[in-house]
mmCIF file of C-alpha atoms in Angstrom:
data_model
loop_
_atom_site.group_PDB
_atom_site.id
_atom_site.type_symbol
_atom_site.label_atom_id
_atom_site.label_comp_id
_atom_site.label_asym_id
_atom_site.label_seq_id
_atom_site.Cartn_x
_atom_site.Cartn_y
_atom_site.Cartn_z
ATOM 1 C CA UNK M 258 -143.484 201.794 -9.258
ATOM 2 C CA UNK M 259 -142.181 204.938 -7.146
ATOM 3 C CA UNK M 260 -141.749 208.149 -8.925
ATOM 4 C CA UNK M 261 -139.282 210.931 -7.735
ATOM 5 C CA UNK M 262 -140.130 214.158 -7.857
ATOM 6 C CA UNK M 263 -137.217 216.660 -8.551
ATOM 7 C CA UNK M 264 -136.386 219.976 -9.018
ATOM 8 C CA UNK M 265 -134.266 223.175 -9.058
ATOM 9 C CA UNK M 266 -135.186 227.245 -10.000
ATOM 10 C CA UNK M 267 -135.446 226.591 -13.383
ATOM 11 C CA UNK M 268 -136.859 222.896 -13.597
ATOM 12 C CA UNK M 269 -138.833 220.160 -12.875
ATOM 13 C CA UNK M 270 -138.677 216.704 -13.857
ATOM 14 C CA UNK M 271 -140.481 213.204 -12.608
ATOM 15 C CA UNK M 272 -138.505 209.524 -12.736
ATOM 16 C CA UNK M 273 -139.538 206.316 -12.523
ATOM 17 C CA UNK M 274 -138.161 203.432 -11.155
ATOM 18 C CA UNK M 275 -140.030 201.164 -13.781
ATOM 19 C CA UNK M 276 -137.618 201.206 -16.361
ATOM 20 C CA UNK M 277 -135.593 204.676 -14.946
ATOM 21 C CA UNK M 278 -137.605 206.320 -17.368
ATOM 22 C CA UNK M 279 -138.235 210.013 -17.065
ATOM 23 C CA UNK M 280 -141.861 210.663 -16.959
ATOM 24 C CA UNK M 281 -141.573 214.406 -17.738
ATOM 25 C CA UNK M 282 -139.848 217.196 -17.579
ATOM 26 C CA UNK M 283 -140.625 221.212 -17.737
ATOM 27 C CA UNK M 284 -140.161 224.517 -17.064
ATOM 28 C CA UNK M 285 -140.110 226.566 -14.172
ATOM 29 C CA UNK M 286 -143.393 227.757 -16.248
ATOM 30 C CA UNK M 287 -144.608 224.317 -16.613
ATOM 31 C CA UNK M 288 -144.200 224.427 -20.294
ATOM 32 C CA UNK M 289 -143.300 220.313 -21.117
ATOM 33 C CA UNK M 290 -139.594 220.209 -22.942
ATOM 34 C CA UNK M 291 -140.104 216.084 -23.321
ATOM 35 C CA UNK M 292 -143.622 214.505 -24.265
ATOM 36 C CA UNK M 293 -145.876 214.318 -20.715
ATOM 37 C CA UNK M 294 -146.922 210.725 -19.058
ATOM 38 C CA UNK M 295 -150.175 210.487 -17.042
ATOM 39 C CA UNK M 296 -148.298 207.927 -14.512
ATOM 40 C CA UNK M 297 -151.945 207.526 -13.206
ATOM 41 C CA UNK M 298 -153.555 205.768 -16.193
ATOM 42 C CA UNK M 299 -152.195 202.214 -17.555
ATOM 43 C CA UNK M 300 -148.940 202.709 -18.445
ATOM 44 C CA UNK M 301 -146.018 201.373 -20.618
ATOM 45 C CA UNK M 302 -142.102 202.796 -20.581
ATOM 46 C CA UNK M 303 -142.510 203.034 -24.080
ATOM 47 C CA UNK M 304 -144.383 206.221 -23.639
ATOM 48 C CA UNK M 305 -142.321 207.792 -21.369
ATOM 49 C CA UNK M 306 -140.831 211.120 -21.923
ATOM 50 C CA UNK M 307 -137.579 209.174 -22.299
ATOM 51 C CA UNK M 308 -136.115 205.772 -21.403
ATOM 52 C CA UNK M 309 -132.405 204.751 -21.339
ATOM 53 C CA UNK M 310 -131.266 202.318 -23.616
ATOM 54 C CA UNK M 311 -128.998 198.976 -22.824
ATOM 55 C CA UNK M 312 -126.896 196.931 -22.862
ATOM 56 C CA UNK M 313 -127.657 197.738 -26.948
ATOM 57 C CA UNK M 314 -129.752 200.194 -28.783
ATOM 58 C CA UNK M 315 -132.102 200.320 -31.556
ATOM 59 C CA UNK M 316 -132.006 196.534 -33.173
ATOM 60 C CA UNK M 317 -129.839 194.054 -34.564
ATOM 61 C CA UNK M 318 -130.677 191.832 -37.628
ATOM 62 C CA UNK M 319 -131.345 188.410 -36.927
ATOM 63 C CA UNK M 320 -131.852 189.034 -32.996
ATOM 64 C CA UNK M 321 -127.916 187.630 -33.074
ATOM 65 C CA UNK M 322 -124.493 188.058 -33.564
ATOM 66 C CA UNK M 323 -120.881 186.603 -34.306
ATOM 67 C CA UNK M 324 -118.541 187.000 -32.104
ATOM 68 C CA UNK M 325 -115.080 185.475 -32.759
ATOM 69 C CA UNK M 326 -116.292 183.118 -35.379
ATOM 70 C CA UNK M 327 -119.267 181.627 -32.243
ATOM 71 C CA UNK M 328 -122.788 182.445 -32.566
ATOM 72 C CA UNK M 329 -124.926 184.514 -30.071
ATOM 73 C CA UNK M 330 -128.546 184.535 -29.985
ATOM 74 C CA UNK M 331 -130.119 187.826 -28.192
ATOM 75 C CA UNK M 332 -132.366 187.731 -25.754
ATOM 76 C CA UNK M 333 -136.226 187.336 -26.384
ATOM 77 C CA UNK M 334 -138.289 190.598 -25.580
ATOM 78 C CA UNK M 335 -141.525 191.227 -24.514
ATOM 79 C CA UNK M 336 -142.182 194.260 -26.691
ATOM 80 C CA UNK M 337 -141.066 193.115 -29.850
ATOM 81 C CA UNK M 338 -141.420 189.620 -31.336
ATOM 82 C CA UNK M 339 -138.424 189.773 -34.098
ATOM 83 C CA UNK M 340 -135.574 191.971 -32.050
ATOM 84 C CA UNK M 341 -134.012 192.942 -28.576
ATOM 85 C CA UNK M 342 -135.506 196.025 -28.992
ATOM 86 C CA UNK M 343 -133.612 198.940 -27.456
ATOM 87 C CA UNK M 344 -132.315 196.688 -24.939
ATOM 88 C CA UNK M 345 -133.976 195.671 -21.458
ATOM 89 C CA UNK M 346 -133.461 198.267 -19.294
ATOM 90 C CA UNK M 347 -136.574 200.234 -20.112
ATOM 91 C CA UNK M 348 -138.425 197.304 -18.984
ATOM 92 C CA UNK M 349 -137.487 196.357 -15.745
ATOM 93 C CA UNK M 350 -137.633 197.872 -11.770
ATOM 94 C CA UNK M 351 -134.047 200.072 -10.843
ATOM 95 C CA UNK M 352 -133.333 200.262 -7.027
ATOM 96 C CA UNK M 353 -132.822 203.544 -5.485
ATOM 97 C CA UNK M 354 -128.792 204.178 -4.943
ATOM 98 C CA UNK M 355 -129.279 208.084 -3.901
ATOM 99 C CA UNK M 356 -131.921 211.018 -4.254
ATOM 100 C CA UNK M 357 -131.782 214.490 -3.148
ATOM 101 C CA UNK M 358 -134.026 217.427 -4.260
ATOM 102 C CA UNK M 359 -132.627 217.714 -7.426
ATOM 103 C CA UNK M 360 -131.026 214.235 -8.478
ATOM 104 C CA UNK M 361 -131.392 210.512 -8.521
ATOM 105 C CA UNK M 362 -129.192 207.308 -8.984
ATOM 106 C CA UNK M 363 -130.719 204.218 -10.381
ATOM 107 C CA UNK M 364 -128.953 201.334 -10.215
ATOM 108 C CA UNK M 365 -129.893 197.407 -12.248
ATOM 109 C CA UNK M 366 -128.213 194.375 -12.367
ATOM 110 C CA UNK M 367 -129.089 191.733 -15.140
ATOM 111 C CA UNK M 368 -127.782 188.160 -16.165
ATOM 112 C CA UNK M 369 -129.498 187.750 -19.757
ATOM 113 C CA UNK M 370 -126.915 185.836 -21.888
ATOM 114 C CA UNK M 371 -124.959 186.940 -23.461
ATOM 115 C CA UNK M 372 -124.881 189.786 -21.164
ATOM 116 C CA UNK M 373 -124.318 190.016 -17.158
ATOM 117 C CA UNK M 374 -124.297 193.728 -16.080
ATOM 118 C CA UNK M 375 -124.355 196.440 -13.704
ATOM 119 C CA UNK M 376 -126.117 199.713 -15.007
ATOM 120 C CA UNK M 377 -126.039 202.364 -13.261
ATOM 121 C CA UNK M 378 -128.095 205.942 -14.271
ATOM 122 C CA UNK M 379 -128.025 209.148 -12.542
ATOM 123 C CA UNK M 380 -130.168 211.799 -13.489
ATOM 124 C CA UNK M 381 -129.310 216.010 -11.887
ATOM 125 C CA UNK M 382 -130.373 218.994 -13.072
ATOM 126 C CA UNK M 383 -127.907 222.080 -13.153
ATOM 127 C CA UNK M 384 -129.293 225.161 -12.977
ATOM 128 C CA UNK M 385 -130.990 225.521 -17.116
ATOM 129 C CA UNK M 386 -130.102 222.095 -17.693
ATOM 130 C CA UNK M 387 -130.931 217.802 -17.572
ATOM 131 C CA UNK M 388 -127.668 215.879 -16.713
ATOM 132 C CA UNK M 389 -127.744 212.304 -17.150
ATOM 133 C CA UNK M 390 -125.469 209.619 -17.374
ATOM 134 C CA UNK M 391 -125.766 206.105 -17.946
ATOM 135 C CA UNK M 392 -122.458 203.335 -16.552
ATOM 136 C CA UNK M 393 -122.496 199.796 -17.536
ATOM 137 C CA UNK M 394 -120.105 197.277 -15.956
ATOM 138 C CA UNK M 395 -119.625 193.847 -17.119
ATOM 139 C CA UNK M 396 -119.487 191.209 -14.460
ATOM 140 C CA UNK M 397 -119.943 187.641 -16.858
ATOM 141 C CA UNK M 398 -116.693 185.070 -17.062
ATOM 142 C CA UNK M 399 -116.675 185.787 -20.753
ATOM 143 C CA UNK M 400 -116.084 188.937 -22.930
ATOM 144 C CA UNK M 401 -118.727 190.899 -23.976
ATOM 145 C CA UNK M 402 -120.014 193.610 -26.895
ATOM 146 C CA UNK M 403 -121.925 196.837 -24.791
ATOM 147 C CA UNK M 404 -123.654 199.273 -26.140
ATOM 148 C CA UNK M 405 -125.804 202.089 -24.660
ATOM 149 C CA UNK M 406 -128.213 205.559 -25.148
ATOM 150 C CA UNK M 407 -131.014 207.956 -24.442
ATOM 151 C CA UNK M 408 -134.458 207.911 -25.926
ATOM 152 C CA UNK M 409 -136.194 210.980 -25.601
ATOM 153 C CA UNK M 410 -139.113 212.405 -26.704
ATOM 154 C CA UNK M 411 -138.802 216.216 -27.291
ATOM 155 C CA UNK M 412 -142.209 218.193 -27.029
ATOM 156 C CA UNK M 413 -142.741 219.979 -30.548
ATOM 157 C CA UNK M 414 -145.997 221.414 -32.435
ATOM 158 C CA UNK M 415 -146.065 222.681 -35.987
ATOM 159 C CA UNK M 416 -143.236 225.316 -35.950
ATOM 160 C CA UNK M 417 -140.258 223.282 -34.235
ATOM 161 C CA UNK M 418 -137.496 223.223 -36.109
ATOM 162 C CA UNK M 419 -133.876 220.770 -35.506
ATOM 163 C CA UNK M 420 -130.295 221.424 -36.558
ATOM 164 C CA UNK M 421 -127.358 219.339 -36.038
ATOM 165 C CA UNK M 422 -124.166 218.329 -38.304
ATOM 166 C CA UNK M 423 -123.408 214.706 -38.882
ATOM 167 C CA UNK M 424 -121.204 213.495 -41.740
ATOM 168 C CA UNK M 425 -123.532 210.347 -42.976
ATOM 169 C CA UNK M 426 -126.509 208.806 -42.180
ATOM 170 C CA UNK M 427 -127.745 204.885 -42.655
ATOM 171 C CA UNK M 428 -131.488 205.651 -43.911
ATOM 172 C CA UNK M 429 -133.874 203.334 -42.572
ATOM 173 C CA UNK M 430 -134.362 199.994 -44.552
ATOM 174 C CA UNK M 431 -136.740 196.979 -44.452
ATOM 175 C CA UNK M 432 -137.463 195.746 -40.816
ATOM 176 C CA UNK M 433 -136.727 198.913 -39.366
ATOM 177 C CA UNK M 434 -132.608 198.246 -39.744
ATOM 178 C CA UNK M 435 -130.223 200.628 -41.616
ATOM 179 C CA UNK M 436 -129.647 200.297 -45.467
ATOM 180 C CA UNK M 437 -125.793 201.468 -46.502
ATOM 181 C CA UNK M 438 -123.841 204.368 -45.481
ATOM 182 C CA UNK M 439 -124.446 207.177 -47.159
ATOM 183 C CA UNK M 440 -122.140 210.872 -46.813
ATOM 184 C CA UNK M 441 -125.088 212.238 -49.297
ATOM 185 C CA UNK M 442 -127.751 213.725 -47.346
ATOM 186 C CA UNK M 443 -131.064 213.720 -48.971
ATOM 187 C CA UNK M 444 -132.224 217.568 -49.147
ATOM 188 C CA UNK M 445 -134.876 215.817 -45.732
ATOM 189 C CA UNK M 446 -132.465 214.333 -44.285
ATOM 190 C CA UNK M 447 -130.010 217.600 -43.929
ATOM 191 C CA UNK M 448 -129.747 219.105 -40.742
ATOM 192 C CA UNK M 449 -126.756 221.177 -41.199
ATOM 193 C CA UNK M 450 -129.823 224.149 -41.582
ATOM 194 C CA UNK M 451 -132.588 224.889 -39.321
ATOM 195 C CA UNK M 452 -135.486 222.310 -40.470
ATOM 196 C CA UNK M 453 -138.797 221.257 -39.550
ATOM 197 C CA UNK M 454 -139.010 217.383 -39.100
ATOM 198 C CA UNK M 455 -141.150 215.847 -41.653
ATOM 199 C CA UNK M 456 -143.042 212.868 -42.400
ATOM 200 C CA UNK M 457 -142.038 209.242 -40.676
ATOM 201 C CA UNK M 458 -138.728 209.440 -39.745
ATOM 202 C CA UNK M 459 -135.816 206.450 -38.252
ATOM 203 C CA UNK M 460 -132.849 207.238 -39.463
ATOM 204 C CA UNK M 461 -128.794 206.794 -37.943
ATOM 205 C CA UNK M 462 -126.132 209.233 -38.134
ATOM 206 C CA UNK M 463 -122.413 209.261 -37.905
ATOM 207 C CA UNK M 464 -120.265 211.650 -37.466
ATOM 208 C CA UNK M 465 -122.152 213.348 -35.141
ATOM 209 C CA UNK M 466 -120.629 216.556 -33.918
ATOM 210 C CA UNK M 467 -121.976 215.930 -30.562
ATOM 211 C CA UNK M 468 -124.703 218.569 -30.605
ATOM 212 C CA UNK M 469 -128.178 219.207 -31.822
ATOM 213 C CA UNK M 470 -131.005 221.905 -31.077
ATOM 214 C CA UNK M 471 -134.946 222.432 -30.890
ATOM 215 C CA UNK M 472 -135.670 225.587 -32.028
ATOM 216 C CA UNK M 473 -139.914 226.669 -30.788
ATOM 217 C CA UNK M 474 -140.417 230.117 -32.262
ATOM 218 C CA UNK M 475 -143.506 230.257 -30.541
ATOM 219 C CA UNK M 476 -142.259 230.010 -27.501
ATOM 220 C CA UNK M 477 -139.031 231.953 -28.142
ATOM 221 C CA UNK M 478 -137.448 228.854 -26.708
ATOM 222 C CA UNK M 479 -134.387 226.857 -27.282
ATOM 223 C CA UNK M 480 -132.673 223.517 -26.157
ATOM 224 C CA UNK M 481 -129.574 222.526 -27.015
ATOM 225 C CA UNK M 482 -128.627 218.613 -26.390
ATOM 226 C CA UNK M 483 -124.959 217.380 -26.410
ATOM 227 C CA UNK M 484 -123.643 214.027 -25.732
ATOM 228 C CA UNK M 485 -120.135 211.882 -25.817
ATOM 229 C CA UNK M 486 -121.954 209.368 -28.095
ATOM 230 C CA UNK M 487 -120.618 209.494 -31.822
ATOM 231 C CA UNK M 488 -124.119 208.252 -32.933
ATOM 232 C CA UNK M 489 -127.913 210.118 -33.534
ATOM 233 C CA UNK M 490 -131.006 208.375 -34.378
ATOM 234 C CA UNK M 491 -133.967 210.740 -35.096
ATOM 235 C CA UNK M 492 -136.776 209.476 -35.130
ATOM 236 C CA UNK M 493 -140.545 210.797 -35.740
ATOM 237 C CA UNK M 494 -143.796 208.717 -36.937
ATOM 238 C CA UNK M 495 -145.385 212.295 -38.357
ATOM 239 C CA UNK M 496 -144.844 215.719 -37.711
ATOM 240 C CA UNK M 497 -148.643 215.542 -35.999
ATOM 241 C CA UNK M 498 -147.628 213.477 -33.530
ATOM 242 C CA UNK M 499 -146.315 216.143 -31.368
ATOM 243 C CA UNK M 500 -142.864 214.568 -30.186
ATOM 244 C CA UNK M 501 -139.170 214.488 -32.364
ATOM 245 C CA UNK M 502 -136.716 211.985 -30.959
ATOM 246 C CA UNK M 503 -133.209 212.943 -31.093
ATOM 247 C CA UNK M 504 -131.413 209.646 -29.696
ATOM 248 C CA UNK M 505 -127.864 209.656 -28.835
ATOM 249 C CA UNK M 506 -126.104 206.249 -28.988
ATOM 250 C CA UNK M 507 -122.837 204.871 -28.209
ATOM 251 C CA UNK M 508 -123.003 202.766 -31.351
ATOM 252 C CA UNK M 509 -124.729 203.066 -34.868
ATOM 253 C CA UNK M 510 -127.660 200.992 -35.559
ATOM 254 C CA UNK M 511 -127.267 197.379 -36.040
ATOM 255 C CA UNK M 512 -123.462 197.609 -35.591
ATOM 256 C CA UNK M 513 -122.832 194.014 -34.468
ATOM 257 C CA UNK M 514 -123.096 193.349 -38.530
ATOM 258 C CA UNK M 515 -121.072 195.994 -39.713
ATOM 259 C CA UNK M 516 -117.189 196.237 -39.966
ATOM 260 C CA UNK M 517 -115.551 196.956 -36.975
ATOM 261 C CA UNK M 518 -118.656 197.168 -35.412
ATOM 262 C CA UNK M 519 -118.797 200.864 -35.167
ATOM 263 C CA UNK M 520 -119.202 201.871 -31.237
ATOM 264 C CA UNK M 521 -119.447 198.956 -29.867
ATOM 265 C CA UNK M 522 -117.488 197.882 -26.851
ATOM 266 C CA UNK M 523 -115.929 194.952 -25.815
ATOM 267 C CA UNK M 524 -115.948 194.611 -22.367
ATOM 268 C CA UNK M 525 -113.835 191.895 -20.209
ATOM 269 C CA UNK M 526 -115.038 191.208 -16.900
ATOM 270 C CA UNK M 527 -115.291 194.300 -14.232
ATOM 271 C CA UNK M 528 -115.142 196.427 -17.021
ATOM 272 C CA UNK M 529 -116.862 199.728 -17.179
ATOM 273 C CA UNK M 530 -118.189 202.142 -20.405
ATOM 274 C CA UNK M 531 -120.617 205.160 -20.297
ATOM 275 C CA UNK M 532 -122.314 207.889 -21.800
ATOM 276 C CA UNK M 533 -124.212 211.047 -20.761
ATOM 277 C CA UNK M 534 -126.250 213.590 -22.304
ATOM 278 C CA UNK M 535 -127.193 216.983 -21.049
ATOM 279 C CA UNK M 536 -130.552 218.932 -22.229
ATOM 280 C CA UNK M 537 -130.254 222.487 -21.916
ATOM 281 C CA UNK M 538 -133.081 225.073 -22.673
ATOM 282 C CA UNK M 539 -132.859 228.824 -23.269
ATOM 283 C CA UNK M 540 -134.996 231.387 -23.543
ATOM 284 C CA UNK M 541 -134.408 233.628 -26.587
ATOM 285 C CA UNK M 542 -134.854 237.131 -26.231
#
């Protein structure tokens, strides 16, 4: 795989083109906002310091959907034997479109029925901040449901603490898939404070504001994420394990099987969706 190094003032950040996954990204004092990857030791995308997600994230029960009243069996992955886990794009080599000091364009194309697709990511930093954007465009003969989002892993020790404001949340349920909506946050599951992450954690919310932040009193630091995507999944597997994901999606988890398929879009052929994030940090006086 190559790895581009990039940077500005105020950051620095390392991508891969195995599976345009980020492999870090810090400071100008080399402090690490995402998790760090040793690119130098036997590696996996899956524990990068974030990964894109498409053409679907998170899973879908029964690796399949119904489209229309016709069947459609997802495609078999190699990390997971039961689901289409996040997607393939995490997975697979992205060709170099453009690079300059300070940004990058991946680009993938994939036929994996029922999807045929050209993704498209493009990672800049701005001055404080981590501006990425991921563009999928359809190219298959026959309609198709899209879906798309960020996986990050967002350094944190003991004293890290997360707000957002979200107006629901589908808690976690057998398999890893979402149980029923719920607009009554369990007194863990409210973000609407300042909280520290506890315990294992996979949960989807709606009615995301668009907005979150990391709070690291010990470092008197700040970031602030925002996104277009109406979806957050946050996930931890213990507050030891010294990341917090805070995963905007274009859809909720397991939409294909709810009503209306919340987020979801239906793309004809040579048409286009997207969604970006941008991960700003502050310092706090």
């Amino acid at each position: 795989m190559t790895v581009h190094t990039l940077s500005n003032p105020h950051l620095r950040m390392r991508v891969s083109s195995q599976g345009a996954c980020l492999l870090g990204l810090e400071d100008s004092e080399g402090r690490p906002l995402l998790r760090e990857t040793d690119s130098t030791a036997p590696w996996h995308p899956g524990q990068s310091a974030l990964f894109p997600m498409l053409p679907l994230a998170n899973r879908v029960a029964g690796n399949g959907f119904e489209l229309w009243g016709e069947q459609h069996r997802l495609p078999e992955s190699e990390v997971d034997p039961a689901f289409f886990l996040h997607g393939e794009g995490w997975l697979y080599p992205w060709q170099l479109v453009a690079l300059t000091t300070s940004s990058v364009t991946l680009q993938l194309s994939r036929r994996n029925d029922p999807f045929h697709y050209l993704a498209e990511i493009d990672y800049r930093l701005h001055e404080r901040s981590l501006v990425v954007r991921i563009s999928l465009t359809h190219l298959g003969e026959a309609p198709c449901q899209y879906g798309a989002g960020f996986h990050p892993f967002f350094w944190r020790d003991e004293e890290t603490q997360v707000r957002f404001l979200a107006s629901g949340v589908w808690q976690e349920g057998g398999d890893h898939l979402p149980t029923s909506w719920s607009s009554a946050l369990p007194p863990w599951l409210d973000f609407r404070q300042w909280q520290r992450p506890a315990g294992w954690l996979n949960h989807c919310y709606g009615g995301w504001q668009g907005q979150a932040e990391i709070d690291h009193p010990a470092r008197q630091q700040r970031l602030k994420i925002s996104s277009d995507g109406a979806f957050l999944m946050l996930y931890q597997p213990d507050e030891k394990c010294g990341f917090v994901c805070l995963e905007p999606q274009s859809h909720a988890a397991n939409a294909h099987h709810m009503a209306g398929h919340p987020g979801l879009r239906l793309l004809t052929r040579g048409d286009r969706m997207s969604i970006g994030m941008t991960i700003r940090y502050e310092k706090e006086e």
